[in-house]
């Protein structure tokens, strides 16, 4: 399989999703009565999943069929316009901007489906079959989601996400087509790694918010320093694996990378929010403790799962190492349950865990 490079237009495409991810993460910062309301946790999921899937749709298409031609660039530029519409509509008051959000999301997905149909006309054999499959069946989810505009909340969200779920399931149902048309593993890992950088950028923004809110006191500087080392350890663990410990020549359907990264992205957004919420100390201690450690736990499981399939066999961590890492995380959590720890100590503990995690797996 020929090597495929990430284009400058793909990088520009990612940049426009930065604002969308920031708005999704911001929803987690709405504190009420010492906790994040269930309503805002649900809205975070409602906002984040369409952002992820819209980005995934175009990224996977580019991976299999993308060519840096004038026609392809025009499609991407049109999609960027719909990204702007969708991003502008994202807010904690999701109902108020539902129509522009739906227009932005459906516009993105429709253009991707059309690209598949166009590719089906020029490709041959199994690549033609795969392109035709996606270009045909992606419309099912979009049609269902469009019907949501005729209903009021909360029924509209049920219909919207019924369509999105069907959309997400189409590649799983068509797996036999994907196996015949494998991904460019190196390119896809690079695309998802670049989006991971965007999520780590959210943690950096949280550190800046900490410094800004407390006017550079020794406490805020110390907290930001610990959080900075924490983020560096996450970066080290993730990108050392991507760069040196996975087999980029392996040909697969890529579904472990695609769906596994949804949970990696969830957890990184939650970690970014946790950094800021820990310092502000507006949440009840038990809630912020559970929220923070849950985000780290989700990251740990999802990143180990994603890289396991692609890691070189002799570099795979043993089951014993995984149990020890999980045990360390549990011990730190139980310790904080027994002894009420200040925010600096909790961040320091997470920093320690990710340093050990990076050392053990990277």
mmCIF file with all atom_site columns, N, CA, C and O in Angstrom, residues 143-193:
data_model
loop_
_atom_site.group_PDB
_atom_site.id
_atom_site.type_symbol
_atom_site.label_atom_id
_atom_site.label_alt_id
_atom_site.label_comp_id
_atom_site.label_asym_id
_atom_site.label_entity_id
_atom_site.label_seq_id
_atom_site.pdbx_PDB_ins_code
_atom_site.Cartn_x
_atom_site.Cartn_y
_atom_site.Cartn_z
_atom_site.occupancy
_atom_site.B_iso_or_equiv
_atom_site.pdbx_formal_charge
_atom_site.auth_seq_id
_atom_site.auth_comp_id
_atom_site.auth_asym_id
_atom_site.auth_atom_id
_atom_site.pdbx_PDB_model_num
ATOM 1   N N  . UNK A 1 143 ? -31.459 11.030 7.134  1.00 0.00 ? 143 UNK A N  1
ATOM 2   C CA . UNK A 1 143 ? -32.900 11.251 6.930  1.00 0.00 ? 143 UNK A CA 1
ATOM 3   C C  . UNK A 1 143 ? -33.644 11.178 8.258  1.00 0.00 ? 143 UNK A C  1
ATOM 4   O O  . UNK A 1 143 ? -34.511 12.011 8.557  1.00 0.00 ? 143 UNK A O  1
ATOM 5   N N  . UNK A 1 144 ? -33.275 10.192 9.085  1.00 0.00 ? 144 UNK A N  1
ATOM 6   C CA . UNK A 1 144 ? -33.913 10.059 10.402 1.00 0.00 ? 144 UNK A CA 1
ATOM 7   C C  . UNK A 1 144 ? -33.612 11.280 11.262 1.00 0.00 ? 144 UNK A C  1
ATOM 8   O O  . UNK A 1 144 ? -34.511 11.852 11.899 1.00 0.00 ? 144 UNK A O  1
ATOM 9   N N  . UNK A 1 145 ? -32.345 11.711 11.294 1.00 0.00 ? 145 UNK A N  1
ATOM 10  C CA . UNK A 1 145 ? -31.963 12.879 12.097 1.00 0.00 ? 145 UNK A CA 1
ATOM 11  C C  . UNK A 1 145 ? -32.677 14.139 11.622 1.00 0.00 ? 145 UNK A C  1
ATOM 12  O O  . UNK A 1 145 ? -33.083 14.981 12.443 1.00 0.00 ? 145 UNK A O  1
ATOM 13  N N  . UNK A 1 146 ? -32.875 14.287 10.325 1.00 0.00 ? 146 UNK A N  1
ATOM 14  C CA . UNK A 1 146 ? -33.568 15.462 9.788  1.00 0.00 ? 146 UNK A CA 1
ATOM 15  C C  . UNK A 1 146 ? -35.012 15.532 10.275 1.00 0.00 ? 146 UNK A C  1
ATOM 16  O O  . UNK A 1 146 ? -35.561 16.632 10.472 1.00 0.00 ? 146 UNK A O  1
ATOM 17  N N  . UNK A 1 147 ? -35.628 14.392 10.486 1.00 0.00 ? 147 UNK A N  1
ATOM 18  C CA . UNK A 1 147 ? -37.021 14.363 10.953 1.00 0.00 ? 147 UNK A CA 1
ATOM 19  C C  . UNK A 1 147 ? -37.176 14.956 12.345 1.00 0.00 ? 147 UNK A C  1
ATOM 20  O O  . UNK A 1 147 ? -38.288 15.344 12.741 1.00 0.00 ? 147 UNK A O  1
ATOM 21  N N  . UNK A 1 148 ? -36.067 15.067 13.087 1.00 0.00 ? 148 UNK A N  1
ATOM 22  C CA . UNK A 1 148 ? -36.142 15.585 14.455 1.00 0.00 ? 148 UNK A CA 1
ATOM 23  C C  . UNK A 1 148 ? -36.576 17.042 14.503 1.00 0.00 ? 148 UNK A C  1
ATOM 24  O O  . UNK A 1 148 ? -37.086 17.517 15.528 1.00 0.00 ? 148 UNK A O  1
ATOM 25  N N  . UNK A 1 149 ? -36.378 17.772 13.404 1.00 0.00 ? 149 UNK A N  1
ATOM 26  C CA . UNK A 1 149 ? -36.720 19.196 13.381 1.00 0.00 ? 149 UNK A CA 1
ATOM 27  C C  . UNK A 1 149 ? -38.214 19.427 13.556 1.00 0.00 ? 149 UNK A C  1
ATOM 28  O O  . UNK A 1 149 ? -38.649 20.508 13.977 1.00 0.00 ? 149 UNK A O  1
ATOM 29  N N  . UNK A 1 150 ? -39.031 18.401 13.281 1.00 0.00 ? 150 UNK A N  1
ATOM 30  C CA . UNK A 1 150 ? -40.482 18.542 13.371 1.00 0.00 ? 150 UNK A CA 1
ATOM 31  C C  . UNK A 1 150 ? -41.026 18.253 14.768 1.00 0.00 ? 150 UNK A C  1
ATOM 32  O O  . UNK A 1 150 ? -42.228 18.312 14.996 1.00 0.00 ? 150 UNK A O  1
ATOM 33  N N  . UNK A 1 151 ? -40.147 17.972 15.722 1.00 0.00 ? 151 UNK A N  1
ATOM 34  C CA . UNK A 1 151 ? -40.578 17.613 17.070 1.00 0.00 ? 151 UNK A CA 1
ATOM 35  C C  . UNK A 1 151 ? -39.953 18.555 18.091 1.00 0.00 ? 151 UNK A C  1
ATOM 36  O O  . UNK A 1 151 ? -38.963 19.236 17.817 1.00 0.00 ? 151 UNK A O  1
ATOM 37  N N  . UNK A 1 152 ? -40.539 18.592 19.264 1.00 0.00 ? 152 UNK A N  1
ATOM 38  C CA . UNK A 1 152 ? -40.009 19.404 20.361 1.00 0.00 ? 152 UNK A CA 1
ATOM 39  C C  . UNK A 1 152 ? -39.124 18.545 21.256 1.00 0.00 ? 152 UNK A C  1
ATOM 40  O O  . UNK A 1 152 ? -39.206 17.322 21.258 1.00 0.00 ? 152 UNK A O  1
ATOM 41  N N  . UNK A 1 153 ? -38.300 19.244 22.033 1.00 0.00 ? 153 UNK A N  1
ATOM 42  C CA . UNK A 1 153 ? -37.459 18.558 23.012 1.00 0.00 ? 153 UNK A CA 1
ATOM 43  C C  . UNK A 1 153 ? -38.360 17.893 24.063 1.00 0.00 ? 153 UNK A C  1
ATOM 44  O O  . UNK A 1 153 ? -39.395 18.455 24.416 1.00 0.00 ? 153 UNK A O  1
ATOM 45  N N  . UNK A 1 154 ? -38.017 16.718 24.595 1.00 0.00 ? 154 UNK A N  1
ATOM 46  C CA . UNK A 1 154 ? -36.813 15.908 24.349 1.00 0.00 ? 154 UNK A CA 1
ATOM 47  C C  . UNK A 1 154 ? -36.947 14.887 23.215 1.00 0.00 ? 154 UNK A C  1
ATOM 48  O O  . UNK A 1 154 ? -35.975 14.209 22.891 1.00 0.00 ? 154 UNK A O  1
ATOM 49  N N  . UNK A 1 155 ? -38.134 14.765 22.621 1.00 0.00 ? 155 UNK A N  1
ATOM 50  C CA . UNK A 1 155 ? -38.334 13.778 21.562 1.00 0.00 ? 155 UNK A CA 1
ATOM 51  C C  . UNK A 1 155 ? -37.422 14.047 20.371 1.00 0.00 ? 155 UNK A C  1
ATOM 52  O O  . UNK A 1 155 ? -36.945 13.104 19.721 1.00 0.00 ? 155 UNK A O  1
ATOM 53  N N  . UNK A 1 156 ? -37.144 15.332 20.091 1.00 0.00 ? 156 UNK A N  1
ATOM 54  C CA . UNK A 1 156 ? -36.297 15.655 18.941 1.00 0.00 ? 156 UNK A CA 1
ATOM 55  C C  . UNK A 1 156 ? -34.903 15.059 19.113 1.00 0.00 ? 156 UNK A C  1
ATOM 56  O O  . UNK A 1 156 ? -34.269 14.625 18.150 1.00 0.00 ? 156 UNK A O  1
ATOM 57  N N  . UNK A 1 157 ? -34.418 15.031 20.377 1.00 0.00 ? 157 UNK A N  1
ATOM 58  C CA . UNK A 1 157 ? -33.084 14.484 20.605 1.00 0.00 ? 157 UNK A CA 1
ATOM 59  C C  . UNK A 1 157 ? -33.063 12.968 20.452 1.00 0.00 ? 157 UNK A C  1
ATOM 60  O O  . UNK A 1 157 ? -32.059 12.394 20.017 1.00 0.00 ? 157 UNK A O  1
ATOM 61  N N  . UNK A 1 158 ? -34.159 12.332 20.822 1.00 0.00 ? 158 UNK A N  1
ATOM 62  C CA . UNK A 1 158 ? -34.263 10.881 20.639 1.00 0.00 ? 158 UNK A CA 1
ATOM 63  C C  . UNK A 1 158 ? -34.167 10.543 19.152 1.00 0.00 ? 158 UNK A C  1
ATOM 64  O O  . UNK A 1 158 ? -33.434 9.626  18.749 1.00 0.00 ? 158 UNK A O  1
ATOM 65  N N  . UNK A 1 159 ? -34.886 11.299 18.335 1.00 0.00 ? 159 UNK A N  1
ATOM 66  C CA . UNK A 1 159 ? -34.882 11.054 16.889 1.00 0.00 ? 159 UNK A CA 1
ATOM 67  C C  . UNK A 1 159 ? -33.533 11.432 16.276 1.00 0.00 ? 159 UNK A C  1
ATOM 68  O O  . UNK A 1 159 ? -32.980 10.712 15.437 1.00 0.00 ? 159 UNK A O  1
ATOM 69  N N  . UNK A 1 160 ? -32.988 12.584 16.712 1.00 0.00 ? 160 UNK A N  1
ATOM 70  C CA . UNK A 1 160 ? -31.683 13.017 16.213 1.00 0.00 ? 160 UNK A CA 1
ATOM 71  C C  . UNK A 1 160 ? -30.626 11.941 16.444 1.00 0.00 ? 160 UNK A C  1
ATOM 72  O O  . UNK A 1 160 ? -29.892 11.558 15.525 1.00 0.00 ? 160 UNK A O  1
ATOM 73  N N  . UNK A 1 161 ? -30.577 11.441 17.679 1.00 0.00 ? 161 UNK A N  1
ATOM 74  C CA . UNK A 1 161 ? -29.516 10.494 18.017 1.00 0.00 ? 161 UNK A CA 1
ATOM 75  C C  . UNK A 1 161 ? -29.820 9.081  17.574 1.00 0.00 ? 161 UNK A C  1
ATOM 76  O O  . UNK A 1 161 ? -28.898 8.269  17.443 1.00 0.00 ? 161 UNK A O  1
ATOM 77  N N  . UNK A 1 162 ? -31.074 8.782  17.292 1.00 0.00 ? 162 UNK A N  1
ATOM 78  C CA . UNK A 1 162 ? -31.385 7.510  16.640 1.00 0.00 ? 162 UNK A CA 1
ATOM 79  C C  . UNK A 1 162 ? -30.734 7.492  15.256 1.00 0.00 ? 162 UNK A C  1
ATOM 80  O O  . UNK A 1 162 ? -30.130 6.489  14.846 1.00 0.00 ? 162 UNK A O  1
ATOM 81  N N  . UNK A 1 163 ? -30.835 8.622  14.544 1.00 0.00 ? 163 UNK A N  1
ATOM 82  C CA . UNK A 1 163 ? -30.185 8.729  13.235 1.00 0.00 ? 163 UNK A CA 1
ATOM 83  C C  . UNK A 1 163 ? -28.675 8.678  13.336 1.00 0.00 ? 163 UNK A C  1
ATOM 84  O O  . UNK A 1 163 ? -28.008 8.031  12.519 1.00 0.00 ? 163 UNK A O  1
ATOM 85  N N  . UNK A 1 164 ? -28.108 9.360  14.352 1.00 0.00 ? 164 UNK A N  1
ATOM 86  C CA . UNK A 1 164 ? -26.655 9.363  14.528 1.00 0.00 ? 164 UNK A CA 1
ATOM 87  C C  . UNK A 1 164 ? -26.149 7.970  14.874 1.00 0.00 ? 164 UNK A C  1
ATOM 88  O O  . UNK A 1 164 ? -25.113 7.523  14.360 1.00 0.00 ? 164 UNK A O  1
ATOM 89  N N  . UNK A 1 165 ? -26.882 7.262  15.735 1.00 0.00 ? 165 UNK A N  1
ATOM 90  C CA . UNK A 1 165 ? -26.489 5.890  16.111 1.00 0.00 ? 165 UNK A CA 1
ATOM 91  C C  . UNK A 1 165 ? -26.485 4.986  14.880 1.00 0.00 ? 165 UNK A C  1
ATOM 92  O O  . UNK A 1 165 ? -25.549 4.201  14.671 1.00 0.00 ? 165 UNK A O  1
ATOM 93  N N  . UNK A 1 166 ? -27.521 5.087  14.049 1.00 0.00 ? 166 UNK A N  1
ATOM 94  C CA . UNK A 1 166 ? -27.568 4.295  12.812 1.00 0.00 ? 166 UNK A CA 1
ATOM 95  C C  . UNK A 1 166 ? -26.381 4.656  11.919 1.00 0.00 ? 166 UNK A C  1
ATOM 96  O O  . UNK A 1 166 ? -25.731 3.779  11.325 1.00 0.00 ? 166 UNK A O  1
ATOM 97  N N  . UNK A 1 167 ? -26.090 5.952  11.827 1.00 0.00 ? 167 UNK A N  1
ATOM 98  C CA . UNK A 1 167 ? -24.956 6.433  11.037 1.00 0.00 ? 167 UNK A CA 1
ATOM 99  C C  . UNK A 1 167 ? -23.648 5.805  11.532 1.00 0.00 ? 167 UNK A C  1
ATOM 100 O O  . UNK A 1 167 ? -22.810 5.356  10.741 1.00 0.00 ? 167 UNK A O  1
ATOM 101 N N  . UNK A 1 168 ? -23.485 5.775  12.858 1.00 0.00 ? 168 UNK A N  1
ATOM 102 C CA . UNK A 1 168 ? -22.270 5.229  13.456 1.00 0.00 ? 168 UNK A CA 1
ATOM 103 C C  . UNK A 1 168 ? -22.174 3.717  13.258 1.00 0.00 ? 168 UNK A C  1
ATOM 104 O O  . UNK A 1 168 ? -21.078 3.160  13.123 1.00 0.00 ? 168 UNK A O  1
ATOM 105 N N  . UNK A 1 169 ? -23.330 3.050  13.214 1.00 0.00 ? 169 UNK A N  1
ATOM 106 C CA . UNK A 1 169 ? -23.347 1.588  13.071 1.00 0.00 ? 169 UNK A CA 1
ATOM 107 C C  . UNK A 1 169 ? -23.108 1.127  11.637 1.00 0.00 ? 169 UNK A C  1
ATOM 108 O O  . UNK A 1 169 ? -22.746 -0.042 11.417 1.00 0.00 ? 169 UNK A O  1
ATOM 109 N N  . UNK A 1 170 ? -23.324 2.011  10.664 1.00 0.00 ? 170 UNK A N  1
ATOM 110 C CA . UNK A 1 170 ? -23.163 1.612  9.251  1.00 0.00 ? 170 UNK A CA 1
ATOM 111 C C  . UNK A 1 170 ? -21.793 0.990  8.972  1.00 0.00 ? 170 UNK A C  1
ATOM 112 O O  . UNK A 1 170 ? -21.712 -0.077 8.341  1.00 0.00 ? 170 UNK A O  1
ATOM 113 N N  . UNK A 1 171 ? -20.665 1.598  9.424  1.00 0.00 ? 171 UNK A N  1
ATOM 114 C CA . UNK A 1 171 ? -19.363 0.953  9.172  1.00 0.00 ? 171 UNK A CA 1
ATOM 115 C C  . UNK A 1 171 ? -19.227 -0.413 9.839  1.00 0.00 ? 171 UNK A C  1
ATOM 116 O O  . UNK A 1 171 ? -18.550 -1.297 9.310  1.00 0.00 ? 171 UNK A O  1
ATOM 117 N N  . UNK A 1 172 ? -19.845 -0.586 11.002 1.00 0.00 ? 172 UNK A N  1
ATOM 118 C CA . UNK A 1 172 ? -19.779 -1.885 11.678 1.00 0.00 ? 172 UNK A CA 1
ATOM 119 C C  . UNK A 1 172 ? -20.558 -2.934 10.898 1.00 0.00 ? 172 UNK A C  1
ATOM 120 O O  . UNK A 1 172 ? -20.118 -4.080 10.757 1.00 0.00 ? 172 UNK A O  1
ATOM 121 N N  . UNK A 1 173 ? -21.725 -2.520 10.387 1.00 0.00 ? 173 UNK A N  1
ATOM 122 C CA . UNK A 1 173 ? -22.540 -3.439 9.586  1.00 0.00 ? 173 UNK A CA 1
ATOM 123 C C  . UNK A 1 173 ? -21.824 -3.781 8.278  1.00 0.00 ? 173 UNK A C  1
ATOM 124 O O  . UNK A 1 173 ? -21.886 -4.924 7.803  1.00 0.00 ? 173 UNK A O  1
ATOM 125 N N  . UNK A 1 174 ? -21.131 -2.810 7.719  1.00 0.00 ? 174 UNK A N  1
ATOM 126 C CA . UNK A 1 174 ? -20.428 -3.025 6.453  1.00 0.00 ? 174 UNK A CA 1
ATOM 127 C C  . UNK A 1 174 ? -18.969 -3.407 6.620  1.00 0.00 ? 174 UNK A C  1
ATOM 128 O O  . UNK A 1 174 ? -18.151 -3.124 5.738  1.00 0.00 ? 174 UNK A O  1
ATOM 129 N N  . UNK A 1 175 ? -18.661 -4.050 7.720  1.00 0.00 ? 175 UNK A N  1
ATOM 130 C CA . UNK A 1 175 ? -17.272 -4.388 8.021  1.00 0.00 ? 175 UNK A CA 1
ATOM 131 C C  . UNK A 1 175 ? -16.621 -5.240 6.924  1.00 0.00 ? 175 UNK A C  1
ATOM 132 O O  . UNK A 1 175 ? -15.444 -5.087 6.619  1.00 0.00 ? 175 UNK A O  1
ATOM 133 N N  . UNK A 1 176 ? -17.392 -6.139 6.313  1.00 0.00 ? 176 UNK A N  1
ATOM 134 C CA . UNK A 1 176 ? -16.823 -7.007 5.270  1.00 0.00 ? 176 UNK A CA 1
ATOM 135 C C  . UNK A 1 176 ? -16.305 -6.179 4.091  1.00 0.00 ? 176 UNK A C  1
ATOM 136 O O  . UNK A 1 176 ? -15.332 -6.558 3.441  1.00 0.00 ? 176 UNK A O  1
ATOM 137 N N  . UNK A 1 177 ? -16.950 -5.044 3.825  1.00 0.00 ? 177 UNK A N  1
ATOM 138 C CA . UNK A 1 177 ? -16.467 -4.142 2.779  1.00 0.00 ? 177 UNK A CA 1
ATOM 139 C C  . UNK A 1 177 ? -15.190 -3.434 3.203  1.00 0.00 ? 177 UNK A C  1
ATOM 140 O O  . UNK A 1 177 ? -14.282 -3.226 2.398  1.00 0.00 ? 177 UNK A O  1
ATOM 141 N N  . UNK A 1 178 ? -15.135 -3.063 4.493  1.00 0.00 ? 178 UNK A N  1
ATOM 142 C CA . UNK A 1 178 ? -13.972 -2.340 4.993  1.00 0.00 ? 178 UNK A CA 1
ATOM 143 C C  . UNK A 1 178 ? -12.733 -3.217 5.008  1.00 0.00 ? 178 UNK A C  1
ATOM 144 O O  . UNK A 1 178 ? -11.624 -2.739 4.752  1.00 0.00 ? 178 UNK A O  1
ATOM 145 N N  . UNK A 1 179 ? -12.901 -4.495 5.333  1.00 0.00 ? 179 UNK A N  1
ATOM 146 C CA . UNK A 1 179 ? -11.767 -5.407 5.366  1.00 0.00 ? 179 UNK A CA 1
ATOM 147 C C  . UNK A 1 179 ? -11.155 -5.543 3.975  1.00 0.00 ? 179 UNK A C  1
ATOM 148 O O  . UNK A 1 179 ? -9.929  -5.655 3.822  1.00 0.00 ? 179 UNK A O  1
ATOM 149 N N  . UNK A 1 180 ? -12.000 -5.486 2.949  1.00 0.00 ? 180 UNK A N  1
ATOM 150 C CA . UNK A 1 180 ? -11.506 -5.561 1.578  1.00 0.00 ? 180 UNK A CA 1
ATOM 151 C C  . UNK A 1 180 ? -10.815 -4.269 1.158  1.00 0.00 ? 180 UNK A C  1
ATOM 152 O O  . UNK A 1 180 ? -9.994  -4.255 0.234  1.00 0.00 ? 180 UNK A O  1
ATOM 153 N N  . UNK A 1 181 ? -11.179 -3.168 1.808  1.00 0.00 ? 181 UNK A N  1
ATOM 154 C CA . UNK A 1 181 ? -10.583 -1.861 1.497  1.00 0.00 ? 181 UNK A CA 1
ATOM 155 C C  . UNK A 1 181 ? -9.945  -1.315 2.776  1.00 0.00 ? 181 UNK A C  1
ATOM 156 O O  . UNK A 1 181 ? -10.493 -0.438 3.441  1.00 0.00 ? 181 UNK A O  1
ATOM 157 N N  . UNK A 1 182 ? -8.791  -1.870 3.154  1.00 0.00 ? 182 UNK A N  1
ATOM 158 C CA . UNK A 1 182 ? -8.197  -1.497 4.441  1.00 0.00 ? 182 UNK A CA 1
ATOM 159 C C  . UNK A 1 182 ? -7.747  -0.042 4.493  1.00 0.00 ? 182 UNK A C  1
ATOM 160 O O  . UNK A 1 182 ? -7.553  0.603  3.460  1.00 0.00 ? 182 UNK A O  1
ATOM 161 N N  . UNK A 1 183 ? -7.582  0.441  5.698  1.00 0.00 ? 183 UNK A N  1
ATOM 162 C CA . UNK A 1 183 ? -7.138  1.810  5.903  1.00 0.00 ? 183 UNK A CA 1
ATOM 163 C C  . UNK A 1 183 ? -5.635  1.938  5.645  1.00 0.00 ? 183 UNK A C  1
ATOM 164 O O  . UNK A 1 183 ? -4.906  0.951  5.639  1.00 0.00 ? 183 UNK A O  1
ATOM 165 N N  . UNK A 1 184 ? -5.198  3.176  5.447  1.00 0.00 ? 184 UNK A N  1
ATOM 166 C CA . UNK A 1 184 ? -3.775  3.502  5.503  1.00 0.00 ? 184 UNK A CA 1
ATOM 167 C C  . UNK A 1 184 ? -3.482  3.768  6.986  1.00 0.00 ? 184 UNK A C  1
ATOM 168 O O  . UNK A 1 184 ? -3.746  4.864  7.495  1.00 0.00 ? 184 UNK A O  1
ATOM 169 N N  . UNK A 1 185 ? -2.961  2.756  7.665  1.00 0.00 ? 185 UNK A N  1
ATOM 170 C CA . UNK A 1 185 ? -2.835  2.827  9.128  1.00 0.00 ? 185 UNK A CA 1
ATOM 171 C C  . UNK A 1 185 ? -2.004  4.021  9.588  1.00 0.00 ? 185 UNK A C  1
ATOM 172 O O  . UNK A 1 185 ? -2.391  4.733  10.523 1.00 0.00 ? 185 UNK A O  1
ATOM 173 N N  . UNK A 1 186 ? -0.874  4.256  8.950  1.00 0.00 ? 186 UNK A N  1
ATOM 174 C CA . UNK A 1 186 ? -0.003  5.362  9.367  1.00 0.00 ? 186 UNK A CA 1
ATOM 175 C C  . UNK A 1 186 ? -0.732  6.697  9.250  1.00 0.00 ? 186 UNK A C  1
ATOM 176 O O  . UNK A 1 186 ? -0.656  7.550  10.146 1.00 0.00 ? 186 UNK A O  1
ATOM 177 N N  . UNK A 1 187 ? -1.441  6.895  8.146  1.00 0.00 ? 187 UNK A N  1
ATOM 178 C CA . UNK A 1 187 ? -2.175  8.145  7.926  1.00 0.00 ? 187 UNK A CA 1
ATOM 179 C C  . UNK A 1 187 ? -3.288  8.309  8.948  1.00 0.00 ? 187 UNK A C  1
ATOM 180 O O  . UNK A 1 187 ? -3.469  9.393  9.522  1.00 0.00 ? 187 UNK A O  1
ATOM 181 N N  . UNK A 1 188 ? -4.053  7.238  9.200  1.00 0.00 ? 188 UNK A N  1
ATOM 182 C CA . UNK A 1 188 ? -5.174  7.352  10.128 1.00 0.00 ? 188 UNK A CA 1
ATOM 183 C C  . UNK A 1 188 ? -4.696  7.606  11.551 1.00 0.00 ? 188 UNK A C  1
ATOM 184 O O  . UNK A 1 188 ? -5.277  8.425  12.276 1.00 0.00 ? 188 UNK A O  1
ATOM 185 N N  . UNK A 1 189 ? -3.622  6.933  11.967 1.00 0.00 ? 189 UNK A N  1
ATOM 186 C CA . UNK A 1 189 ? -3.073  7.172  13.299 1.00 0.00 ? 189 UNK A CA 1
ATOM 187 C C  . UNK A 1 189 ? -2.585  8.609  13.437 1.00 0.00 ? 189 UNK A C  1
ATOM 188 O O  . UNK A 1 189 ? -2.761  9.246  14.478 1.00 0.00 ? 189 UNK A O  1
ATOM 189 N N  . UNK A 1 190 ? -1.998  9.124  12.364 1.00 0.00 ? 190 UNK A N  1
ATOM 190 C CA . UNK A 1 190 ? -1.531  10.510 12.402 1.00 0.00 ? 190 UNK A CA 1
ATOM 191 C C  . UNK A 1 190 ? -2.694  11.478 12.510 1.00 0.00 ? 190 UNK A C  1
ATOM 192 O O  . UNK A 1 190 ? -2.635  12.460 13.253 1.00 0.00 ? 190 UNK A O  1
ATOM 193 N N  . UNK A 1 191 ? -3.784  11.213 11.787 1.00 0.00 ? 191 UNK A N  1
ATOM 194 C CA . UNK A 1 191 ? -4.960  12.077 11.843 1.00 0.00 ? 191 UNK A CA 1
ATOM 195 C C  . UNK A 1 191 ? -5.554  12.097 13.249 1.00 0.00 ? 191 UNK A C  1
ATOM 196 O O  . UNK A 1 191 ? -5.886  13.161 13.790 1.00 0.00 ? 191 UNK A O  1
ATOM 197 N N  . UNK A 1 192 ? -5.704  10.918 13.849 1.00 0.00 ? 192 UNK A N  1
ATOM 198 C CA . UNK A 1 192 ? -6.289  10.858 15.188 1.00 0.00 ? 192 UNK A CA 1
ATOM 199 C C  . UNK A 1 192 ? -5.333  11.428 16.232 1.00 0.00 ? 192 UNK A C  1
ATOM 200 O O  . UNK A 1 192 ? -5.773  12.010 17.232 1.00 0.00 ? 192 UNK A O  1
ATOM 201 N N  . UNK A 1 193 ? -4.038  11.260 16.011 1.00 0.00 ? 193 UNK A N  1
ATOM 202 C CA . UNK A 1 193 ? -3.060  11.834 16.941 1.00 0.00 ? 193 UNK A CA 1
ATOM 203 C C  . UNK A 1 193 ? -3.098  13.356 16.901 1.00 0.00 ? 193 UNK A C  1
ATOM 204 O O  . UNK A 1 193 ? -2.977  14.020 17.941 1.00 0.00 ? 193 UNK A O  1
#
